[in-house]
Amino acid sequence: MNRQKKIYQKYKKKMQQAKAKNQPVKKPPYVSKAQRKALELDGLSQQTGELSTKPTDES
């Protein structure tokens, strides 16, 4: 009985791993601290660039 149980457990584990591999990833990809900082600086520079490049009607 023990031998059959162990074989079944191995089979069951492999099936669970195969099913999990086919499931879609639910969590967002990891973004490192350096990348977050670069994105933040890039976003800030774009915002300030937009503010300074807007034309004014005070001509």
Coordinates of N, CA, C and O in Angstrom, one line a residue:
M1 N 0.8 -1.2 0.0 CA 0.0 0.0 0.0 C 0.9 1.3 0.0 O 0.6 2.2 -0.7
N2 N 1.9 1.3 0.8 CA 2.8 2.5 0.9 C 3.4 2.8 -0.5 O 3.6 3.9 -0.9
R3 N 3.8 1.7 -1.2 CA 4.5 2.0 -2.5 C 3.5 2.6 -3.5 O 3.8 3.6 -4.2
Q4 N 2.3 2.1 -3.5 CA 1.3 2.7 -4.4 C 1.0 4.2 -4.0 O 0.8 5.0 -4.9
K5 N 0.9 4.4 -2.7 CA 0.6 5.8 -2.2 C 1.7 6.7 -2.7 O 1.4 7.8 -3.1
K6 N 3.0 6.3 -2.5 CA 4.1 7.2 -2.9 C 4.1 7.5 -4.4 O 4.3 8.6 -4.9
I7 N 3.8 6.4 -5.2 CA 3.7 6.6 -6.7 C 2.6 7.6 -7.0 O 2.8 8.5 -7.8
Y8 N 1.5 7.5 -6.4 CA 0.3 8.3 -6.6 C 0.6 9.8 -6.2 O 0.3 10.7 -6.9
Q9 N 1.3 9.9 -5.1 CA 1.7 11.3 -4.6 C 2.6 12.0 -5.6 O 2.5 13.1 -5.9
K10 N 3.6 11.2 -6.1 CA 4.5 11.8 -7.1 C 3.7 12.2 -8.4 O 3.9 13.3 -8.9
Y11 N 2.8 11.3 -8.8 CA 2.0 11.6 -10.0 C 1.1 12.9 -9.8 O 1.1 13.8 -10.6
K12 N 0.5 12.9 -8.6 CA -0.3 14.0 -8.2 C 0.4 15.4 -8.2 O 0.0 16.4 -8.7
K13 N 1.6 15.3 -7.6 CA 2.5 16.5 -7.5 C 2.9 17.0 -8.9 O 2.8 18.2 -9.2
K14 N 3.2 16.1 -9.8 CA 3.6 16.5 -11.2 C 2.4 17.1 -11.9 O 2.5 18.1 -12.6
M15 N 1.2 16.6 -11.7 CA 0.0 17.1 -12.3 C -0.3 18.5 -11.8 O -0.7 19.4 -12.5
Q16 N -0.2 18.7 -10.5 CA -0.5 20.0 -9.9 C 0.5 21.1 -10.5 O 0.1 22.2 -10.8
Q17 N 1.8 20.7 -10.6 CA 2.8 21.6 -11.1 C 2.5 22.0 -12.6 O 2.6 23.1 -13.0
A18 N 2.0 21.0 -13.4 CA 1.7 21.2 -14.8 C 0.5 22.2 -14.9 O 0.5 23.1 -15.7
K19 N -0.5 22.0 -14.0 CA -1.7 22.8 -14.1 C -1.3 24.2 -13.6 O -1.8 25.2 -14.2
A20 N -0.5 24.4 -12.6 CA -0.1 25.7 -12.1 C 0.7 26.4 -13.2 O 0.6 27.7 -13.3
K21 N 1.5 25.7 -14.0 CA 2.3 26.4 -15.0 C 1.4 27.0 -16.1 O 1.7 28.0 -16.7
N22 N 0.2 26.3 -16.4 CA -0.7 26.8 -17.4 C -1.6 28.0 -17.0 O -2.2 28.6 -17.8
Q23 N -1.6 28.2 -15.7 CA -2.5 29.3 -15.2 C -1.8 30.7 -15.4 O -0.6 30.8 -15.4
P24 N -2.6 31.7 -15.7 CA -2.0 33.0 -15.9 C -1.4 33.6 -14.6 O -1.8 33.3 -13.5
V25 N -0.4 34.4 -14.8 CA 0.3 35.1 -13.7 C -0.6 36.2 -13.2 O -1.0 37.1 -13.9
K26 N -0.8 36.2 -11.9 CA -1.7 37.2 -11.3 C -1.0 38.4 -10.7 O -1.6 39.5 -10.5
K27 N 0.2 38.2 -10.4 CA 0.9 39.4 -9.7 C 1.8 40.1 -10.8 O 2.2 39.5 -11.7
P28 N 1.9 41.4 -10.6 CA 2.7 42.2 -11.5 C 4.2 41.8 -11.4 O 4.7 41.3 -10.4
P29 N 4.9 42.1 -12.5 CA 6.4 41.7 -12.5 C 7.1 42.6 -11.5 O 6.7 43.7 -11.2
Y30 N 8.2 42.1 -11.0 CA 9.0 42.8 -10.0 C 9.8 44.0 -10.7 O 10.3 43.9 -11.8
V31 N 9.7 45.2 -10.0 CA 10.5 46.3 -10.5 C 11.4 46.7 -9.4 O 11.0 47.0 -8.3
S32 N 12.7 46.8 -9.7 CA 13.7 47.1 -8.7 C 13.7 48.5 -8.3 O 13.0 49.4 -8.9
K33 N 14.4 48.8 -7.2 CA 14.4 50.2 -6.6 C 14.9 51.1 -7.6 O 14.4 52.2 -7.8
A34 N 16.0 50.8 -8.3 CA 16.7 51.6 -9.3 C 15.7 52.0 -10.4 O 15.6 53.1 -10.9
Q35 N 15.0 50.9 -10.9 CA 14.0 51.2 -12.0 C 12.9 52.1 -11.6 O 12.4 52.9 -12.3
R36 N 12.4 51.8 -10.4 CA 11.3 52.7 -9.8 C 11.8 54.1 -9.7 O 11.0 55.1 -10.1
K37 N 13.0 54.3 -9.3 CA 13.5 55.7 -9.1 C 13.7 56.3 -10.5 O 13.3 57.5 -10.7
A38 N 14.2 55.6 -11.5 CA 14.3 56.1 -12.8 C 13.0 56.4 -13.4 O 12.8 57.5 -14.1
L39 N 12.0 55.6 -13.2 CA 10.6 55.9 -13.8 C 10.0 57.1 -13.1 O 9.4 57.9 -13.7
E40 N 10.3 57.2 -11.8 CA 9.7 58.4 -11.1 C 10.4 59.7 -11.6 O 9.7 60.7 -11.8
L41 N 11.7 59.7 -11.8 CA 12.4 60.8 -12.3 C 12.0 61.2 -13.7 O 11.8 62.3 -14.1
D42 N 11.8 60.1 -14.5 CA 11.3 60.3 -15.9 C 9.9 60.9 -15.9 O 9.6 61.8 -16.6
G43 N 9.1 60.4 -15.0 CA 7.7 61.0 -14.9 C 7.7 62.4 -14.5 O 7.0 63.3 -15.0
L44 N 8.6 62.8 -13.5 CA 8.6 64.1 -13.0 C 9.2 65.1 -14.1 O 8.7 66.2 -14.3
S45 N 10.2 64.6 -14.9 CA 10.8 65.4 -15.9 C 9.7 65.7 -17.0 O 9.7 66.7 -17.6
Q46 N 8.9 64.7 -17.3 CA 7.9 64.8 -18.3 C 6.8 65.8 -17.9 O 6.4 66.7 -18.6
Q47 N 6.5 65.8 -16.6 CA 5.5 66.7 -16.1 C 6.0 68.1 -16.1 O 5.3 69.0 -16.5
T48 N 7.2 68.3 -15.7 CA 7.8 69.7 -15.7 C 8.0 70.1 -17.1 O 7.8 71.3 -17.4
G49 N 8.3 69.2 -18.0 CA 8.5 69.6 -19.4 C 7.2 70.0 -20.0 O 7.1 71.0 -20.8
E50 N 6.1 69.4 -19.7 CA 4.8 69.7 -20.2 C 4.4 71.1 -19.7 O 3.8 71.9 -20.4
L51 N 4.7 71.4 -18.4 CA 4.3 72.7 -17.9 C 5.1 73.8 -18.6 O 4.6 74.9 -18.8
S52 N 6.4 73.6 -18.8 CA 7.2 74.7 -19.4 C 7.0 74.8 -20.9 O 7.2 75.9 -21.4
T53 N 6.5 73.8 -21.6 CA 6.3 73.9 -23.1 C 4.9 74.4 -23.5 O 4.7 74.6 -24.6
K54 N 4.0 74.5 -22.5 CA 2.7 75.0 -22.9 C 2.7 76.4 -23.3 O 3.3 77.3 -22.6
P55 N 2.1 76.7 -24.4 CA 2.1 78.1 -24.8 C 1.2 79.0 -23.9 O 0.2 78.5 -23.4
T56 N 1.5 80.2 -23.8 CA 0.7 81.1 -23.0 C 0.0 82.1 -23.9 O 0.5 82.5 -25.0
D57 N -1.1 82.6 -23.5 CA -1.9 83.6 -24.3 C -1.6 85.0 -23.8 O -2.4 85.9 -24.1
E58 N -0.5 85.3 -23.2 CA -0.2 86.6 -22.7 C 0.7 87.4 -23.7 O 1.5 88.2 -23.3
S59 N 0.6 87.1 -25.0 CA 1.4 87.8 -26.0 C 1.0 89.2 -26.2 O -0.1 89.6 -26.3

